[in-house]
CSV table of C-alpha atoms and ligand atoms in Angstrom, one decimal:
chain,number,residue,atom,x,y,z
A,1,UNK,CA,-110.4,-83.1,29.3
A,2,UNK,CA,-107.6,-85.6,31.2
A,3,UNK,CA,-105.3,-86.0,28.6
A,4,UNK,CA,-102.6,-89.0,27.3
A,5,UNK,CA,-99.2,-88.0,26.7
A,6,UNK,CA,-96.9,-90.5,25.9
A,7,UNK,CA,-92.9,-90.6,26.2
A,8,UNK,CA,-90.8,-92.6,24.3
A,9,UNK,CA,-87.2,-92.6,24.7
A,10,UNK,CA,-84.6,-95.5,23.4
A,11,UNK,CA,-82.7,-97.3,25.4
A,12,UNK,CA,-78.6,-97.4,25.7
A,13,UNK,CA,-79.4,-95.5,22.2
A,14,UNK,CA,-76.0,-95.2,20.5
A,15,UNK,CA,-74.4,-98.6,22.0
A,16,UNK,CA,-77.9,-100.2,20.8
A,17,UNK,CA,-77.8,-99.3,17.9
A,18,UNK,CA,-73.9,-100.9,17.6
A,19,UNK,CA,-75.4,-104.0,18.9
A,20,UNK,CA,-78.4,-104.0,16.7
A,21,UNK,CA,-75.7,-104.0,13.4
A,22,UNK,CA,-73.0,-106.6,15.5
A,23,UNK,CA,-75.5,-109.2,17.6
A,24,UNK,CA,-72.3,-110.3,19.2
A,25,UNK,CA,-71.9,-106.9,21.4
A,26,UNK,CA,-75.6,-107.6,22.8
A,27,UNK,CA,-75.8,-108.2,26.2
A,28,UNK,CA,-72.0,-106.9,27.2
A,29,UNK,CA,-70.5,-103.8,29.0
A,30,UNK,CA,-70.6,-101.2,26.2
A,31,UNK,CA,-69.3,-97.6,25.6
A,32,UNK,CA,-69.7,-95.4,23.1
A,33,UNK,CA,-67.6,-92.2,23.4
A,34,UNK,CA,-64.4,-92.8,21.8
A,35,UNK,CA,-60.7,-94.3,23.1
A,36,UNK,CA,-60.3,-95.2,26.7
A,37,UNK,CA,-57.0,-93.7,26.9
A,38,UNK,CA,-58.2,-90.4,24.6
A,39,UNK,CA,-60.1,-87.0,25.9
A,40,UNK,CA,-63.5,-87.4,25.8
A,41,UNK,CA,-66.9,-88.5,27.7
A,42,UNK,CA,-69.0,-91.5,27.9
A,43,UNK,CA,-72.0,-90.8,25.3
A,44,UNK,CA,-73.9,-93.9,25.9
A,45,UNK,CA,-72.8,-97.0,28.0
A,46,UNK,CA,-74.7,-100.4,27.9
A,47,UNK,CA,-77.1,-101.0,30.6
A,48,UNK,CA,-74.5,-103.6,31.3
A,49,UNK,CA,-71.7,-101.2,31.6
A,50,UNK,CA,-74.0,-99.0,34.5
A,51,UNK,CA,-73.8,-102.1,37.2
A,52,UNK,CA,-70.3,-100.9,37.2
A,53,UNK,CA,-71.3,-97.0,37.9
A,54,UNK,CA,-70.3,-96.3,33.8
A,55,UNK,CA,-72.9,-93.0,33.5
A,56,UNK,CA,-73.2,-90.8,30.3
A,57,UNK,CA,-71.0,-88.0,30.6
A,58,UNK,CA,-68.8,-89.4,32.6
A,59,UNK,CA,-64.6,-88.9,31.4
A,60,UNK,CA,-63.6,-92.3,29.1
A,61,UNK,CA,-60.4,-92.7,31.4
A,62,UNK,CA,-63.0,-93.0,34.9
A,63,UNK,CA,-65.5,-95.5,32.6
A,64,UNK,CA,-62.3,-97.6,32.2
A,65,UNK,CA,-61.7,-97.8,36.0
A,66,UNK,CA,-65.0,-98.4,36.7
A,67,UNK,CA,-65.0,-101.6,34.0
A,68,UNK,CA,-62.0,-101.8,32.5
A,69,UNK,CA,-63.4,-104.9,30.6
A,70,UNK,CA,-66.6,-102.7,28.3
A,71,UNK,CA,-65.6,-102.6,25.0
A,72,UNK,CA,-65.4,-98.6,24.2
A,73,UNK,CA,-65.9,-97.7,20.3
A,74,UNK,CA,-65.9,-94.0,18.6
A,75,UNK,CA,-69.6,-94.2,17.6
A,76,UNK,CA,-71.1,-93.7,14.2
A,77,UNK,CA,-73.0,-90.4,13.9
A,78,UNK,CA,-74.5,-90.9,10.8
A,79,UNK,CA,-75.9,-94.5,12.0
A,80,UNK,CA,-77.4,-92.7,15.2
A,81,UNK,CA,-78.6,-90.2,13.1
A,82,UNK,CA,-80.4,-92.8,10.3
A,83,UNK,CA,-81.9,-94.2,13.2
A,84,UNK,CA,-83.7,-91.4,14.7
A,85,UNK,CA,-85.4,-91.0,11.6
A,86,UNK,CA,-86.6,-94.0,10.9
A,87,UNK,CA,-87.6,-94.0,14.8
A,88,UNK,CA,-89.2,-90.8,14.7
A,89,UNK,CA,-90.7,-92.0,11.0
A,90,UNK,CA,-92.4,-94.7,13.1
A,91,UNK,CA,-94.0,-92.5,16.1
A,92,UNK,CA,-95.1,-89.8,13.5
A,93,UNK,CA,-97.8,-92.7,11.9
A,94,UNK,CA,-99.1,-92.8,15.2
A,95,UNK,CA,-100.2,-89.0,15.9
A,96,UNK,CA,-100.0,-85.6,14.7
A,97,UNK,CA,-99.2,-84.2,17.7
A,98,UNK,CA,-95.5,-85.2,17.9
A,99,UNK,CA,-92.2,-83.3,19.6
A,100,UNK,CA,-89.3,-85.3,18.7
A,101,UNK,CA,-87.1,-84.0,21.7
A,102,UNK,CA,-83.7,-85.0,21.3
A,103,UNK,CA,-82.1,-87.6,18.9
A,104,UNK,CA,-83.8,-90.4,21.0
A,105,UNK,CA,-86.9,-89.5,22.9
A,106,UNK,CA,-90.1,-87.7,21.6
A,107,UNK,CA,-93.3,-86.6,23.5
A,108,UNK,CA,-96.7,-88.1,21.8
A,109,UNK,CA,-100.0,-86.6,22.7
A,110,UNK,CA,-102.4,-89.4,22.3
A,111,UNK,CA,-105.6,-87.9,23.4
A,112,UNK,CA,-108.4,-89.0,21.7
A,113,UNK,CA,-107.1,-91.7,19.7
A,114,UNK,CA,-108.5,-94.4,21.5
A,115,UNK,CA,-111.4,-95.3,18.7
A,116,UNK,CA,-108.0,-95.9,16.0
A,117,UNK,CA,-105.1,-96.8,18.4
A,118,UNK,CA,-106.9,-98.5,21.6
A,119,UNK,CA,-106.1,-97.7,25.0
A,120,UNK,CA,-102.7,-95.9,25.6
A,121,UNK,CA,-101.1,-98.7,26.9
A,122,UNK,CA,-102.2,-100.6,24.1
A,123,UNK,CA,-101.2,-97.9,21.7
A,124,UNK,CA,-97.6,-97.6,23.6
A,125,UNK,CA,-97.4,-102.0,22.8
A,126,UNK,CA,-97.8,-101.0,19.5
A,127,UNK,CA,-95.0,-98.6,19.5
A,128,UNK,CA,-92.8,-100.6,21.4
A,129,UNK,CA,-93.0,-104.0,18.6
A,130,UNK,CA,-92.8,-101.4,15.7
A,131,UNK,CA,-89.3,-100.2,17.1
A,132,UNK,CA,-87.9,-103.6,18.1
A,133,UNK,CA,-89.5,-104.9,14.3
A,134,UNK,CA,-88.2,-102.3,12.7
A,135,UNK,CA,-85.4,-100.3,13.9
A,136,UNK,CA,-84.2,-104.1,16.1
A,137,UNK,CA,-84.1,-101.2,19.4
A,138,UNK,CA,-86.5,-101.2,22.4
A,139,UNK,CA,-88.2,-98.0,24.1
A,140,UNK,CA,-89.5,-97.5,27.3
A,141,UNK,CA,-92.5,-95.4,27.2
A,142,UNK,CA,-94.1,-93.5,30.5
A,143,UNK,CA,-97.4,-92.5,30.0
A,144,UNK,CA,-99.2,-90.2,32.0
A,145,UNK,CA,-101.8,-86.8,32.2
A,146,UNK,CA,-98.7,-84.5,31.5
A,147,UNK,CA,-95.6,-84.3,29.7
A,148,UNK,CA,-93.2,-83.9,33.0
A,149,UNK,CA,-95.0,-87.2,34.8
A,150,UNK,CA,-94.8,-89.0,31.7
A,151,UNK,CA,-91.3,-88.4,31.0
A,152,UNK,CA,-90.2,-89.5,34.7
A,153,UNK,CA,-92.1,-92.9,34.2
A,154,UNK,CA,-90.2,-93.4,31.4
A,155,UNK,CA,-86.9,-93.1,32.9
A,156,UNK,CA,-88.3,-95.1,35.8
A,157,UNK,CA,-89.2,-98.2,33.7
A,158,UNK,CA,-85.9,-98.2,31.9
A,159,UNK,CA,-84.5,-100.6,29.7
A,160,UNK,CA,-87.6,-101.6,28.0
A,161,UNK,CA,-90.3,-100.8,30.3
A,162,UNK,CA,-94.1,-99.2,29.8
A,163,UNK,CA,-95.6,-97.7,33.1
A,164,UNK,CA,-98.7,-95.5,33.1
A,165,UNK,CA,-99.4,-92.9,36.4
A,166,UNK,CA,-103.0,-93.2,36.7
A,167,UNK,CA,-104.5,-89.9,36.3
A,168,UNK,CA,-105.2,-88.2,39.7
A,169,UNK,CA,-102.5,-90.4,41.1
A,170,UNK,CA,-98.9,-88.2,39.9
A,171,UNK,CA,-98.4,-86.5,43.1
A,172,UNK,CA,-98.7,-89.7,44.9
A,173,UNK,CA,-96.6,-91.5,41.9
A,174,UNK,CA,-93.7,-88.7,42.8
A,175,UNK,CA,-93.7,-88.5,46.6
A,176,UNK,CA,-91.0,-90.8,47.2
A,177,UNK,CA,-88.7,-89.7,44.0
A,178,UNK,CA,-85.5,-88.0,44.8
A,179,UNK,CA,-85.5,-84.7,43.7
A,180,UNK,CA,-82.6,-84.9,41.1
A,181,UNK,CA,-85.7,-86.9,39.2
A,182,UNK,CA,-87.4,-83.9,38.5
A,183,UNK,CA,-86.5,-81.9,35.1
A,184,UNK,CA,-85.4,-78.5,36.1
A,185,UNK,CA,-83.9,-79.2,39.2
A,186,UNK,CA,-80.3,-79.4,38.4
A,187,UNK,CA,-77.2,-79.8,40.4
A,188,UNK,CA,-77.1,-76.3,41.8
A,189,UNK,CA,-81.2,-76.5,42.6
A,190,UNK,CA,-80.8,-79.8,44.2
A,191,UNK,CA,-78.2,-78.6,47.0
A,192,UNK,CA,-80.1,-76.2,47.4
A,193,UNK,CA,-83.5,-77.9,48.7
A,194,UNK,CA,-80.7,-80.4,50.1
A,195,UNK,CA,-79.9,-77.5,52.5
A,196,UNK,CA,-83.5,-76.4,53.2
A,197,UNK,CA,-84.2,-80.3,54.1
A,198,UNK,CA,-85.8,-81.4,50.9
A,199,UNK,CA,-84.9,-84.9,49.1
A,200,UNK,CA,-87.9,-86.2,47.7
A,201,UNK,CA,-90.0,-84.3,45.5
A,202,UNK,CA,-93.1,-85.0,48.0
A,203,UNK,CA,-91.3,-82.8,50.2
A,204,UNK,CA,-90.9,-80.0,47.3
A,205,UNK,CA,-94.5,-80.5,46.9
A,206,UNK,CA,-95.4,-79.6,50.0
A,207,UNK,CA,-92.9,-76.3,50.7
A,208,UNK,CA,-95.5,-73.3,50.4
A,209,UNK,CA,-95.1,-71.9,46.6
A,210,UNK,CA,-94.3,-68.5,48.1
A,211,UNK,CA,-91.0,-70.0,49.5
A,212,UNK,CA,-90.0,-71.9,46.2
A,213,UNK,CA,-90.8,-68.6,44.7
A,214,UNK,CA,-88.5,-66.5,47.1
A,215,UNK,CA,-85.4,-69.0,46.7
A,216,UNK,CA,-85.8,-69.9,43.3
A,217,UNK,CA,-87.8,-67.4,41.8
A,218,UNK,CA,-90.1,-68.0,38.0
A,219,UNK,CA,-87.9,-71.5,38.5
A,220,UNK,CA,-89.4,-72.3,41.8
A,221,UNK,CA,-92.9,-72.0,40.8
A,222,UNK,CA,-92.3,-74.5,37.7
A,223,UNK,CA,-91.0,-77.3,39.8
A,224,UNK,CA,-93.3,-76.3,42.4
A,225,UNK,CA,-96.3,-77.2,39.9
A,226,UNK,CA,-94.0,-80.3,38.5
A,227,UNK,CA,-93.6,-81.5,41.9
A,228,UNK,CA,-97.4,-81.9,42.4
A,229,UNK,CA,-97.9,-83.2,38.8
A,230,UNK,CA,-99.1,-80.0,37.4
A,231,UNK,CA,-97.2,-79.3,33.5
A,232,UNK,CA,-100.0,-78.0,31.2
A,233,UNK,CA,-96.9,-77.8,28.4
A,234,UNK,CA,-98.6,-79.0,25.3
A,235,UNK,CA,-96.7,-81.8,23.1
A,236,UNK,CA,-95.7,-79.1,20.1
A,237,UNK,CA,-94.6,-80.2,16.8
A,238,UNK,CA,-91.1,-78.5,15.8
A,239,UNK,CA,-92.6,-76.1,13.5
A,240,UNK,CA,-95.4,-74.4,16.3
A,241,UNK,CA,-91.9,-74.4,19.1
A,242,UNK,CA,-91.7,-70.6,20.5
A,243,UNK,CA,-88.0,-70.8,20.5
A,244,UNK,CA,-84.7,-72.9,19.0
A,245,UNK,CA,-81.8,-73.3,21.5
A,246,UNK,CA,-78.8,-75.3,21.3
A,247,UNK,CA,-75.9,-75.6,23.8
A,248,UNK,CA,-73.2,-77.4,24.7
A,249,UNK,CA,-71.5,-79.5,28.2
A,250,UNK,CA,-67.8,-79.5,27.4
A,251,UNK,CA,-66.1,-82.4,28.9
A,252,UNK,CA,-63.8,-80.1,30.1
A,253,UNK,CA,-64.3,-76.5,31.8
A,254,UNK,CA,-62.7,-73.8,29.8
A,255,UNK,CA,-61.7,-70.0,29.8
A,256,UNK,CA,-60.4,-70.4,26.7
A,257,UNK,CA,-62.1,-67.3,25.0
A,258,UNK,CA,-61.0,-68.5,21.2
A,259,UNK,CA,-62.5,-71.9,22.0
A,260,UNK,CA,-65.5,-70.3,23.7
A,261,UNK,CA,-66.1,-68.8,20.4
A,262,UNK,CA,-65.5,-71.6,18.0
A,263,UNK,CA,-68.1,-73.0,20.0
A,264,UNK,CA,-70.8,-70.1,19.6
A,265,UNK,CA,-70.0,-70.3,16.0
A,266,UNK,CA,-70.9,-73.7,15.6
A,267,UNK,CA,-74.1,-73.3,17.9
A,268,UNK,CA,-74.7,-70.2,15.8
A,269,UNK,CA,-74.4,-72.6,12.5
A,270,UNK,CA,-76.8,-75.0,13.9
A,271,UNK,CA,-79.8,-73.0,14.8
A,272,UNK,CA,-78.9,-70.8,11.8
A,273,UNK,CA,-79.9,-73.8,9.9
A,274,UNK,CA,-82.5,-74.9,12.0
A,275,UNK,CA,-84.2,-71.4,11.5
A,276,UNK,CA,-83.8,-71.9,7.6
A,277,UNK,CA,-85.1,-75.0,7.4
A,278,UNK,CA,-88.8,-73.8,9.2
A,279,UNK,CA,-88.5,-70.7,7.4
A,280,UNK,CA,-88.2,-68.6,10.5
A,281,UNK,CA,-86.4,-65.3,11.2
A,282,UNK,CA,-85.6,-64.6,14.9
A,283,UNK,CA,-85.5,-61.0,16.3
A,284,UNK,CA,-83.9,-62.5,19.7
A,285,UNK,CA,-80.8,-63.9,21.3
A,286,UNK,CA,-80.0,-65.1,24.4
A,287,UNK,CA,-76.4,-66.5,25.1
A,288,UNK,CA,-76.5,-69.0,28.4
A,289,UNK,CA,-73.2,-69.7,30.2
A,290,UNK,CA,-73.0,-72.3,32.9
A,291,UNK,CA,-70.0,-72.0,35.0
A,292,UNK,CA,-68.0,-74.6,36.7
A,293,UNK,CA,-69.3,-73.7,40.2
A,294,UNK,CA,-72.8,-74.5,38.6
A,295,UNK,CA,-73.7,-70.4,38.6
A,296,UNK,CA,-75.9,-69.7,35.2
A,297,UNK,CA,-75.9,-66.6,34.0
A,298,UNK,CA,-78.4,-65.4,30.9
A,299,UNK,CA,-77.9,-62.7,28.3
A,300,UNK,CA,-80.3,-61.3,26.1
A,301,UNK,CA,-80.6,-58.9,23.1
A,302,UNK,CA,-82.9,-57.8,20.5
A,303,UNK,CA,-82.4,-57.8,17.3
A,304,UNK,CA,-83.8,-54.4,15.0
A,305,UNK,CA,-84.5,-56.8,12.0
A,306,UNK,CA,-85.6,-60.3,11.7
A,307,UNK,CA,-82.8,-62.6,10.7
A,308,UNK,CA,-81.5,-66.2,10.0
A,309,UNK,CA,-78.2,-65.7,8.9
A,310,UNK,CA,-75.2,-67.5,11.0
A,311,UNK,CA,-73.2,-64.6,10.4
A,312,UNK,CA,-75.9,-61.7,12.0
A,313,UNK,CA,-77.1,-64.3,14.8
A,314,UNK,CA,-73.3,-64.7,15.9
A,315,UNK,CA,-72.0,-60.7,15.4
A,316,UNK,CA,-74.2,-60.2,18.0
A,317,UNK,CA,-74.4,-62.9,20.1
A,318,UNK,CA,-70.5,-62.6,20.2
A,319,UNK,CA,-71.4,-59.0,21.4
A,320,UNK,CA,-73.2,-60.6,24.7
A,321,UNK,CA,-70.1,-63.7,25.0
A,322,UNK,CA,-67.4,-60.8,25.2
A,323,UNK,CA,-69.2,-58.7,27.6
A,324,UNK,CA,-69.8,-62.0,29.9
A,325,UNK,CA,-66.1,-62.8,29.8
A,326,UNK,CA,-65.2,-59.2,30.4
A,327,UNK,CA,-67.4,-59.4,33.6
A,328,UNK,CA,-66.5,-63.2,35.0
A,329,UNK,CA,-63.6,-65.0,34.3
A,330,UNK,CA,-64.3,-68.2,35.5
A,331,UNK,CA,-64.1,-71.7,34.0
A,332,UNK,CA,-67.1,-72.1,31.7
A,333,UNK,CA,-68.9,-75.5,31.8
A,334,UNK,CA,-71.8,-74.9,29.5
A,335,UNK,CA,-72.6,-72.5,26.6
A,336,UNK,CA,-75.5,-72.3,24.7
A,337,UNK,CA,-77.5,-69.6,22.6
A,338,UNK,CA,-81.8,-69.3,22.4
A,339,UNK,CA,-83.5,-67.7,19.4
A,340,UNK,CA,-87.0,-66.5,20.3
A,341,UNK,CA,-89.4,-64.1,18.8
A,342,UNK,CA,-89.8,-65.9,15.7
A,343,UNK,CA,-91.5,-64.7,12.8
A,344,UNK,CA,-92.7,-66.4,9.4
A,345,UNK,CA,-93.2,-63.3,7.3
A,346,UNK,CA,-91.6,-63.0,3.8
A,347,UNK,CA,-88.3,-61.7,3.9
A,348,UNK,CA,-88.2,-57.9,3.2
A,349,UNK,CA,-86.0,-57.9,-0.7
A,350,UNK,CA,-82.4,-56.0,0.6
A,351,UNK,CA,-82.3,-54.0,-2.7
A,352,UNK,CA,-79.8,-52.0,-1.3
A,353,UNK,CA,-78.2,-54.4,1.1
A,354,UNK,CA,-76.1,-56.9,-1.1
A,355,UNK,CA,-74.4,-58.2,2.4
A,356,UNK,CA,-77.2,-59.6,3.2
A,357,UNK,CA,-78.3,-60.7,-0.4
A,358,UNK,CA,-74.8,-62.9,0.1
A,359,UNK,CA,-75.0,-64.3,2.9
A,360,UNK,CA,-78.9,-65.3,2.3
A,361,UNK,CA,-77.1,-67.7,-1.2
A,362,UNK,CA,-73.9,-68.3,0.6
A,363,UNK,CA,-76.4,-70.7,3.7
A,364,UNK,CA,-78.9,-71.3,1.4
A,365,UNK,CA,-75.8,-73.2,-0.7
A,366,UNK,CA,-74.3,-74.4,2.8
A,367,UNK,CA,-77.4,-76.0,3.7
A,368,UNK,CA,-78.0,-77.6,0.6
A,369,UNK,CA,-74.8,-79.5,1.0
A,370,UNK,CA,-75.3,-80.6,4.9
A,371,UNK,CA,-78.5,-81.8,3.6
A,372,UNK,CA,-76.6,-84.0,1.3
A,373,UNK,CA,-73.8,-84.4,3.1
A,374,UNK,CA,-74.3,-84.2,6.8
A,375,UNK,CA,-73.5,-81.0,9.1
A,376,UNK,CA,-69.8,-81.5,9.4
A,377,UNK,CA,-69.1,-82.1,6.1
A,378,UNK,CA,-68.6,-78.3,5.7
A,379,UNK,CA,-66.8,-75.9,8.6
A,380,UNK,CA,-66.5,-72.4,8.6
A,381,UNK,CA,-63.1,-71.1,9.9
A,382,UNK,CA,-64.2,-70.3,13.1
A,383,UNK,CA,-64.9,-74.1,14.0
A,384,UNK,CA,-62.1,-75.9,12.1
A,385,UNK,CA,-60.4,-76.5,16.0
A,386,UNK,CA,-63.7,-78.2,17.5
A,387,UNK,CA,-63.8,-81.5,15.3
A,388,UNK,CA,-62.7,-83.6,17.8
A,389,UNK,CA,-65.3,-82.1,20.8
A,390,UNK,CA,-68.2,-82.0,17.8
A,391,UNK,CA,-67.7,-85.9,17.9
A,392,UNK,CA,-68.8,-86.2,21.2
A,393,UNK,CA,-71.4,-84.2,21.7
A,394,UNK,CA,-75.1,-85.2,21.8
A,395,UNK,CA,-76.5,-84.5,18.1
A,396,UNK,CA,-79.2,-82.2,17.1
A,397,UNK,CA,-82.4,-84.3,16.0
A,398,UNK,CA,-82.6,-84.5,12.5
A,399,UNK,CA,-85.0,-82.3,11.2
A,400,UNK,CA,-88.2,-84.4,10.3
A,401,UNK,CA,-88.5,-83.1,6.8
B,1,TTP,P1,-80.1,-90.6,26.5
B,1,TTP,O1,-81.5,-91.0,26.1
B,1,TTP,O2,-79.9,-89.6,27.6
B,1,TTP,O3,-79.3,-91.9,26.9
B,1,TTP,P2,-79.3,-93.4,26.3
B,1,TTP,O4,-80.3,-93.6,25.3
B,1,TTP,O5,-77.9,-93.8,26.0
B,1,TTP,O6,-79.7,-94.2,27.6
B,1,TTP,P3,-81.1,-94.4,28.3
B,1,TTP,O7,-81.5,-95.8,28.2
B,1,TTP,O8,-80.9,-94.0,29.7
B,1,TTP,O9,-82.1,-93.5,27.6
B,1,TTP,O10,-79.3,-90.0,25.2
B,1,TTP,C1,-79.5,-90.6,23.9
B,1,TTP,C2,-78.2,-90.6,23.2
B,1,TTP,O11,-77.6,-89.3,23.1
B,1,TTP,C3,-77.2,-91.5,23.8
B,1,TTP,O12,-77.2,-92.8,23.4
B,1,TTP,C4,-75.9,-90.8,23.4
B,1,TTP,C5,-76.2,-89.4,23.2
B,1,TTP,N1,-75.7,-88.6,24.3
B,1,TTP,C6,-74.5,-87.9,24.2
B,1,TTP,O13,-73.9,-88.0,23.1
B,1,TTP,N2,-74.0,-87.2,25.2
B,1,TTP,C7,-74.6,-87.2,26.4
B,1,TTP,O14,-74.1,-86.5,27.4
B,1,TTP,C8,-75.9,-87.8,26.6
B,1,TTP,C9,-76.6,-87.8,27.9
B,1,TTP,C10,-76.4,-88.5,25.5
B,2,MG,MG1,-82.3,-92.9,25.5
């Protein structure tokens, strides 16, 4: 059955939002990120602010030199946050079968829902006016026969855009695309093919699997299939996903080990919650660590019983940080920790193990107040140093609950 995946992602998110409370910012260079003159990364510049080469990511000092005229402004978590729910509120009336992605983007499976919704296109209009009626943002929406094709038309038709890939037509739709266009190929990947004589991801789609296999391994085969419009991912809803990760892009490499682990702690502390709030119980850990020359390396260990705690997911996963450190010293760009093997089974009653009997109140009273409160309104020790960083880093999605 050819099916309709929609993907809807906001545009300028953060600075719109700004503009959508203050009219008078509409339509100017815009940065959201923080001071000019402080530490920091662009989080969200104004589709204005790019004609100047002002990219998310990007250090506040080179956005300055780049357009030294944008207005720059800290950014309001809580508004972004507010926001995503009410945008994710809106997309949820219009299927089941929703996977909210980030703060601003979500995949929509709209098979079948022609009799209700009319034809996808019509369906992704309706969408569209909700948001800008509602929420005073726009969306662009790609839609397409699978999730990877539809989420590249999306970014293709940017700011307020709707293009559909006629099904049978993605690998044609991709030919001419630059490979950096394709999820999964990162900076590393793309030098690579760069090297082997590959730019577009036509020519990707053409190198025999076998060799995409042999340079890039399980990787190679994904984008491989991506690159000829092949994705049969399904559009999951939070509570079916296989795995939780979270990680981090610091805006500046590090060895810093106690830094390195303020950060696990606080990645620990948000799929902790994550896991509580689904009522999951992982029984595996995988720490990621990208370093500054781009090399990934991956970590994993299993876990004898099924847990959910902060405190058991990061004694171990700390286990995995201090061997990586011991092995590589190198400046670290990116950490990040994956809990897989989930499990929804009753918890097992510690009669004996009043450790665990704590910890199980002391996050179910934690979570109660960053329900309430929002996640930073309680830190444990370990991440009192990373206020500052916390700020600028791309939110979790608020759970839809
Ligand atoms: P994006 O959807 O990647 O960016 P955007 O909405 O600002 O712009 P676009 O029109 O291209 O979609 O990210 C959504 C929000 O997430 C963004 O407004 C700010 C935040 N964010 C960060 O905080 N840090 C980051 O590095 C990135 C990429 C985004
Ligand atoms: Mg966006």
């Amino acid at each position: 059955m050819v099916r309709y995946i929609l993907h809807v992602d906001l545009d300028a998110f953060f600075v719109s939002v700004e503009q959508a409370l203050n009219p008078e910012l509409k339509g100017k260079p815009m940065v959201v990120g923080g001071h000019p003159n402080r530490r920091g990364v662009v989080a969200s510049a104004s589709y204005e602010a790019r004609t100047f080469g002002v990219q998310a990511g990007m250090p506040l000092t080179a956005a300055r030199r780049l357009c030294p005229q944008a207005i720059f402004l800290q950014g309001n978590p809580s508004r972004y946050r507010d926001a995503s729910v009410k945008f994710m509120d809106i997309l949820a009336d219009f299927s089941p079968s929703l996977e909210p992605v980030g703060i601003d983007e979500a995949y929509l499976d709209a098979t079948g829902c022609e009799p209700i919704c009319g034809t996808p296109q019509q369906l992704a209009l309706k969408i569209k006016e909700r948001i800008k009626n509602e929420i005073n943002l726009t969306a662009s929406v790609g839609i397409a026969s699978c999730k990877v094709v539809a989420k590249i038309a999306s970014d293709l038709c940017k700011p307020d855009g709707l293009l559909q890939v006629t099904t049978g037509q993605e690998a044609i739709f991709l030919a001419p695309l630059p490979i950096a266009k394709l999820p999964g190929v990162g900076r590393k990947t793309e030098q690579a093919l760069k090297e082997m004589g590959i730019t577009t991801i036509g020519n990707l789609a053409t190198l025999p699997l076998k060799v995409a296999k042999r340079y890039f391994g399980a990787a190679g085969i994904t984008i491989h299939n991506y690159a000829n419009g092949i994705d049969n991912r399904k559009v999951q809803a939070p509570g079916e996903a296989k795995s939780i990760s979270r990680e981090i892009t610091f805006a500046q490499d590090t060895v810093d080990a106690h830094f390195l682990k303020a950060v696990l702690h606080y990645l620990c502390e948000r799929v902790g919650s994550e896991l509580r709030h689904q009522g999951r119980q992982t029984k595996c850990l995988t720490l990621k660590l990208r370093y500054a020359d781009f090399e990934t390396t991956t970590r994993r260990l299993s876990l004898r019983e099924a847990a959910d705690a902060d405190q058991i997911i990061f004694a171990m996963v700390l286990q995995l940080l201090d061997k990586a450190l011991a092995q590589k010293q190198n400046l670290v760009r990116l950490i990040g920790i994956e809990v897989s093997n989930l499990s929804t089974e009753g918890k097992q009653l510690h009669m004996f193990d009043l450790a665990r009997q704590r910890l199980e109140y002391l996050n179910k009273a934690i979570d109660r107040i960053r329900r309430r409160y929002g996640f930073a309104s309680i830190q444990s020790g370990w991440t009192l140093p990373l206020k500052e960083l916390l700020l600028q880093t791309k939110p979790e999605p608020r759970p839809l609950k």
